[in-house]
Amino acid sequence: MKVGICGLGLIGGSMAKAYKAAGHTVYGFDKNASALGFAQLSGICDAELGDDNLRECDLILIALYPFAAIEYLRDIAPKLASSKTVVIDLCGTKKQICDIGFALAKEYNFTFVGGHPMAGTQYSGIKYAKENLFKNAPMVLVPSVCDDIFFLEKIKNLLAPAMFGKITVTTAEKHDRMIAFTSQLAHVVSNAYVKSPTAQEHKGFSAGSYKDLTRVAWLNEYMWSELFLENKEPLLFEIDSIINSLSEYRDAIAADDAERLTSLLRDGRVAKELVDG
């Protein structure tokens, strides 16, 4: 298989390593010349991805920020007209890029699928890329049609070298609504939590709870700002929900209302039990 990967950061670089380790030909591109050079010199990529080899690719993965991914997709769409190439974006939000991607695919007769690999670290850049980053991790797919079993099997086979675990097929709208809760809210809360002045004195007083809650505070502010604003309404709903819940805890503590506080804590414990099955 020949695979083209645009964007050689943590996600794109890890994809490149996974496909290369599986014995496939990998073409890569990144606007950062040093990242592209590193990928070629270290053998992560066989050659640079460009207009001359786009149509050779069985699969093109777009691992860019959402706006840049849309711009790149618009640029390559006419060059892929009536080709066998499947294009999958790896952005953290899906509505806007899928709307545009499906329209371009229909106009130029190629295949586009929205994708979101549910894996990563708090670090960014190709130097942190790992060939097993996606092993057993969930992958969310947003195809134009959700009930074509043979088509979905083809996409799963194209993604097999990344070694994903559960693959979920959904709509762009549901993806963005769910990701506002499972990922984006967690990043907002973590980032806000470490702004307490007490955080500067935590050493010697913190263990697993602190580490778990603060891990994703170490984020790429440019990428996450773009993701938050693109998914504004679902994320605002989740932020408002947690503010309302926190207010209930605060009011119970301020009023020395042990019965109310116990009830709130019990409700949270039961909710966690239900979520975990």
Coordinates of C-alpha atoms in Angstrom, one line a residue:
M1 CA 0.0 0.0 0.0
K2 CA 1.1 3.6 -0.7
V3 CA 0.1 6.0 2.0
G4 CA 0.4 9.8 2.0
I5 CA 0.4 11.7 5.3
C6 CA 0.1 15.5 5.4
G7 CA 1.1 16.8 8.8
L8 CA 4.0 15.1 10.6
G9 CA 3.3 16.0 14.2
L10 CA 2.5 13.5 17.0
I11 CA -0.5 12.0 15.2
G12 CA 0.7 12.1 11.6
G13 CA 4.2 11.1 12.7
S14 CA 2.8 8.1 14.6
M15 CA 0.7 7.1 11.6
A16 CA 3.8 7.3 9.4
K17 CA 5.8 5.1 11.8
A18 CA 2.9 2.6 12.1
Y19 CA 2.5 2.2 8.3
K20 CA 6.2 2.1 7.7
A21 CA 6.7 -0.6 10.4
A22 CA 3.9 -2.6 8.6
G23 CA 6.0 -2.6 5.4
H24 CA 4.1 0.1 3.4
T25 CA 5.4 3.0 1.3
V26 CA 4.9 6.3 3.1
Y27 CA 5.0 9.7 1.5
G28 CA 5.0 12.6 4.0
F29 CA 4.6 16.3 4.0
D30 CA 4.9 19.0 6.6
K31 CA 5.2 22.8 6.2
N32 CA 7.9 22.6 8.9
A33 CA 10.9 21.7 6.8
S34 CA 12.8 20.3 9.8
A35 CA 10.0 17.9 10.7
L36 CA 9.9 16.7 7.1
G37 CA 13.7 16.4 6.9
F38 CA 13.7 14.5 10.2
A39 CA 11.1 12.1 8.9
Q40 CA 13.0 11.4 5.7
L41 CA 16.4 11.1 7.4
S42 CA 15.1 8.7 10.1
G43 CA 13.3 6.6 7.5
I44 CA 9.8 7.4 8.8
C45 CA 8.9 8.5 5.3
D46 CA 10.2 7.2 2.0
A47 CA 9.7 10.5 0.1
E48 CA 7.9 13.8 0.2
L49 CA 4.2 13.8 -0.6
G50 CA 3.4 16.1 -3.5
D51 CA 1.4 16.6 -6.6
D52 CA 3.5 14.0 -8.5
N53 CA 2.6 11.1 -6.2
L54 CA -0.8 12.1 -4.7
R55 CA -2.7 9.9 -7.2
E56 CA -0.4 7.0 -6.5
C57 CA -1.6 6.8 -2.9
D58 CA -4.2 4.2 -1.8
L59 CA -4.8 6.3 1.3
I60 CA -4.1 9.9 2.3
L61 CA -4.3 10.9 5.9
I62 CA -4.6 14.6 6.8
A63 CA -3.2 15.2 10.3
L64 CA -3.5 19.0 10.5
Y65 CA -5.5 21.6 12.5
P66 CA -9.1 21.8 11.2
F67 CA -8.8 25.0 9.2
A68 CA -5.5 23.9 7.6
A69 CA -6.9 20.5 6.9
I70 CA -9.8 22.1 5.0
E71 CA -7.5 24.2 3.0
Y72 CA -5.3 21.2 2.1
L73 CA -8.4 19.2 1.2
R74 CA -9.6 21.9 -1.1
D75 CA -6.1 22.1 -2.7
I76 CA -5.8 18.4 -3.5
A77 CA -9.4 17.6 -4.4
P78 CA -9.1 18.6 -8.1
K79 CA -5.9 16.6 -8.3
L80 CA -7.6 13.5 -7.1
A81 CA -10.5 13.6 -9.5
S82 CA -11.8 10.1 -10.3
S83 CA -8.9 8.5 -8.5
K84 CA -9.0 5.3 -6.3
T85 CA -7.5 7.3 -3.4
V86 CA -9.3 7.3 -0.1
V87 CA -8.8 10.5 2.0
I88 CA -9.3 10.4 5.8
D89 CA -8.8 13.5 8.0
L90 CA -7.7 13.0 11.6
C91 CA -9.0 16.3 13.1
G92 CA -10.5 16.5 16.5
T93 CA -13.8 18.0 15.3
K94 CA -15.8 16.7 12.4
K95 CA -18.9 18.8 11.3
Q96 CA -17.2 21.5 9.2
I97 CA -14.5 19.3 7.6
C98 CA -17.0 16.5 6.8
D99 CA -19.5 18.9 5.2
I100 CA -16.7 20.2 3.0
G101 CA -15.0 16.9 2.4
F102 CA -18.2 15.1 1.4
A103 CA -19.1 17.9 -1.0
L104 CA -15.6 17.9 -2.6
A105 CA -15.6 14.1 -2.9
K106 CA -18.9 14.2 -4.7
E107 CA -17.7 17.0 -7.0
Y108 CA -14.4 15.4 -7.9
N109 CA -15.4 11.7 -7.6
F110 CA -13.0 10.5 -4.9
T111 CA -13.6 9.0 -1.5
F112 CA -13.5 11.0 1.8
V113 CA -14.1 9.8 5.3
G114 CA -13.9 11.8 8.5
G115 CA -11.8 10.2 11.2
H116 CA -10.7 10.9 14.8
P117 CA -8.1 8.6 16.4
M118 CA -8.8 8.6 20.2
A119 CA -5.2 8.6 21.3
G120 CA -2.4 11.0 22.0
T121 CA -0.2 12.5 24.7
Q122 CA 0.2 15.9 26.3
Y123 CA 3.3 16.3 24.1
S124 CA 3.3 17.4 20.5
G125 CA 5.8 17.1 17.6
I126 CA 7.3 14.3 15.6
K127 CA 9.9 13.5 18.2
Y128 CA 7.2 12.1 20.4
A129 CA 5.7 10.0 17.6
K130 CA 5.3 6.2 18.3
E131 CA 4.5 3.4 15.9
N132 CA 2.2 1.8 18.6
L133 CA 0.4 5.0 19.7
F134 CA -2.9 3.8 18.2
K135 CA -2.6 0.2 19.2
N136 CA -6.0 -0.9 20.8
A137 CA -7.1 2.8 20.8
P138 CA -10.6 3.7 19.7
M139 CA -11.1 5.2 16.2
V140 CA -14.2 7.2 15.3
L141 CA -15.2 7.2 11.6
V142 CA -17.7 9.5 9.9
P143 CA -18.5 8.2 6.4
S144 CA -21.0 9.8 4.1
V145 CA -23.1 6.6 4.3
C146 CA -23.1 4.6 7.6
D147 CA -24.8 1.4 6.5
D148 CA -22.5 0.2 3.7
I149 CA -20.8 -2.8 5.3
F150 CA -18.5 -3.6 2.4
F151 CA -17.3 0.1 2.2
L152 CA -16.7 0.2 6.0
E153 CA -14.7 -3.0 5.8
K154 CA -12.5 -1.5 3.1
I155 CA -11.8 1.5 5.4
K156 CA -11.0 -0.7 8.3
N157 CA -8.6 -2.7 6.2
L158 CA -6.9 0.5 5.1
L159 CA -6.5 1.6 8.7
A160 CA -5.3 -1.9 9.9
P161 CA -1.6 -1.0 10.2
A162 CA -2.4 1.5 12.9
M163 CA -3.8 -1.4 15.0
F164 CA -6.9 0.4 16.3
G165 CA -9.1 -1.4 18.8
K166 CA -12.8 -0.5 18.7
I167 CA -14.0 1.4 15.7
T168 CA -17.1 3.5 16.1
V169 CA -19.1 4.7 13.1
T170 CA -21.2 7.8 13.7
T171 CA -22.3 11.2 12.3
A172 CA -20.3 14.4 12.5
E173 CA -22.9 16.0 14.7
K174 CA -22.9 13.2 17.3
H175 CA -19.1 13.0 17.2
D176 CA -18.7 16.7 18.0
R177 CA -21.4 16.6 20.8
M178 CA -19.7 13.6 22.4
I179 CA -16.2 14.9 22.1
A180 CA -17.1 18.1 23.8
F181 CA -17.7 16.0 26.9
T182 CA -15.1 13.2 26.7
S183 CA -12.2 15.3 25.5
Q184 CA -12.7 19.1 25.2
L185 CA -14.3 19.7 28.6
A186 CA -11.5 17.6 30.3
H187 CA -8.9 19.9 28.7
V188 CA -10.7 23.0 29.8
V189 CA -11.1 21.8 33.4
S190 CA -7.5 20.5 33.6
N191 CA -6.1 23.8 32.2
A192 CA -8.2 25.9 34.6
Y193 CA -7.5 23.7 37.6
V194 CA -3.7 24.2 37.6
K195 CA -4.2 28.0 37.7
S196 CA -4.9 27.8 41.4
P197 CA -2.1 29.6 43.3
T198 CA -1.9 26.5 45.5
A199 CA -0.6 24.5 42.5
Q200 CA 2.8 26.2 42.9
E201 CA 3.1 24.5 46.3
H202 CA 1.8 21.0 45.4
K203 CA 5.0 19.0 45.5
G204 CA 5.1 16.6 48.4
F205 CA 1.3 16.8 48.8
S206 CA 0.1 15.3 45.5
A207 CA -0.3 11.8 44.1
G208 CA -2.4 10.1 41.5
S209 CA -5.5 12.3 41.7
Y210 CA -3.4 15.4 41.0
K211 CA -1.5 13.8 38.1
D212 CA -4.7 12.4 36.5
L213 CA -6.5 15.7 36.6
T214 CA -3.6 17.9 35.4
R215 CA -2.0 15.7 32.7
V216 CA -3.8 17.3 29.8
A217 CA -3.3 20.9 31.1
W218 CA 0.0 20.6 29.2
L219 CA -1.6 21.2 25.8
N220 CA -1.0 22.9 22.5
E221 CA -2.9 26.1 23.0
Y222 CA -3.1 27.0 19.3
M223 CA -4.7 23.7 18.3
W224 CA -7.1 23.5 21.2
S225 CA -8.3 27.1 20.8
E226 CA -9.2 26.3 17.2
L227 CA -11.0 23.0 18.3
F228 CA -12.9 24.7 21.1
L229 CA -14.1 27.6 19.0
E230 CA -15.1 25.3 16.1
N231 CA -17.2 23.2 18.5
K232 CA -18.5 26.2 20.5
E233 CA -22.1 25.3 21.3
P234 CA -21.6 21.6 22.4
L235 CA -18.6 22.7 24.6
L236 CA -20.5 25.6 26.1
F237 CA -23.2 23.2 27.1
E238 CA -20.7 21.0 28.9
I239 CA -19.0 23.9 30.6
D240 CA -22.3 25.3 31.8
S241 CA -23.3 21.8 33.1
I242 CA -20.1 21.4 35.2
I243 CA -20.4 25.0 36.5
N244 CA -23.9 24.2 37.7
S245 CA -22.8 21.0 39.4
L246 CA -19.8 22.7 41.0
S247 CA -22.1 25.4 42.3
E248 CA -24.2 22.8 44.1
Y249 CA -21.2 21.4 45.8
R250 CA -19.9 24.8 46.8
D251 CA -23.3 25.9 48.2
A252 CA -23.6 22.7 50.3
I253 CA -20.1 23.1 51.7
A254 CA -20.6 26.9 52.4
A255 CA -23.8 26.1 54.3
D256 CA -22.3 23.2 56.3
D257 CA -25.1 21.1 54.8
A258 CA -23.6 17.6 55.4
E259 CA -26.8 15.8 54.2
R260 CA -26.9 17.7 50.9
L261 CA -23.2 17.2 50.3
T262 CA -23.4 13.5 51.1
S263 CA -26.3 13.3 48.6
L264 CA -24.3 15.1 45.9
L265 CA -21.3 12.8 46.4
R266 CA -23.5 9.7 46.3
D267 CA -25.1 10.9 43.1
G268 CA -21.6 11.3 41.5
R269 CA -20.5 7.9 42.7
V270 CA -23.6 6.2 41.4
A271 CA -23.3 8.0 38.1
K272 CA -19.7 6.7 37.7
E273 CA -20.8 3.2 38.5
L274 CA -23.5 3.4 35.8
V275 CA -21.1 4.8 33.3
D276 CA -18.6 2.0 34.0
G277 CA -21.2 -0.7 33.9

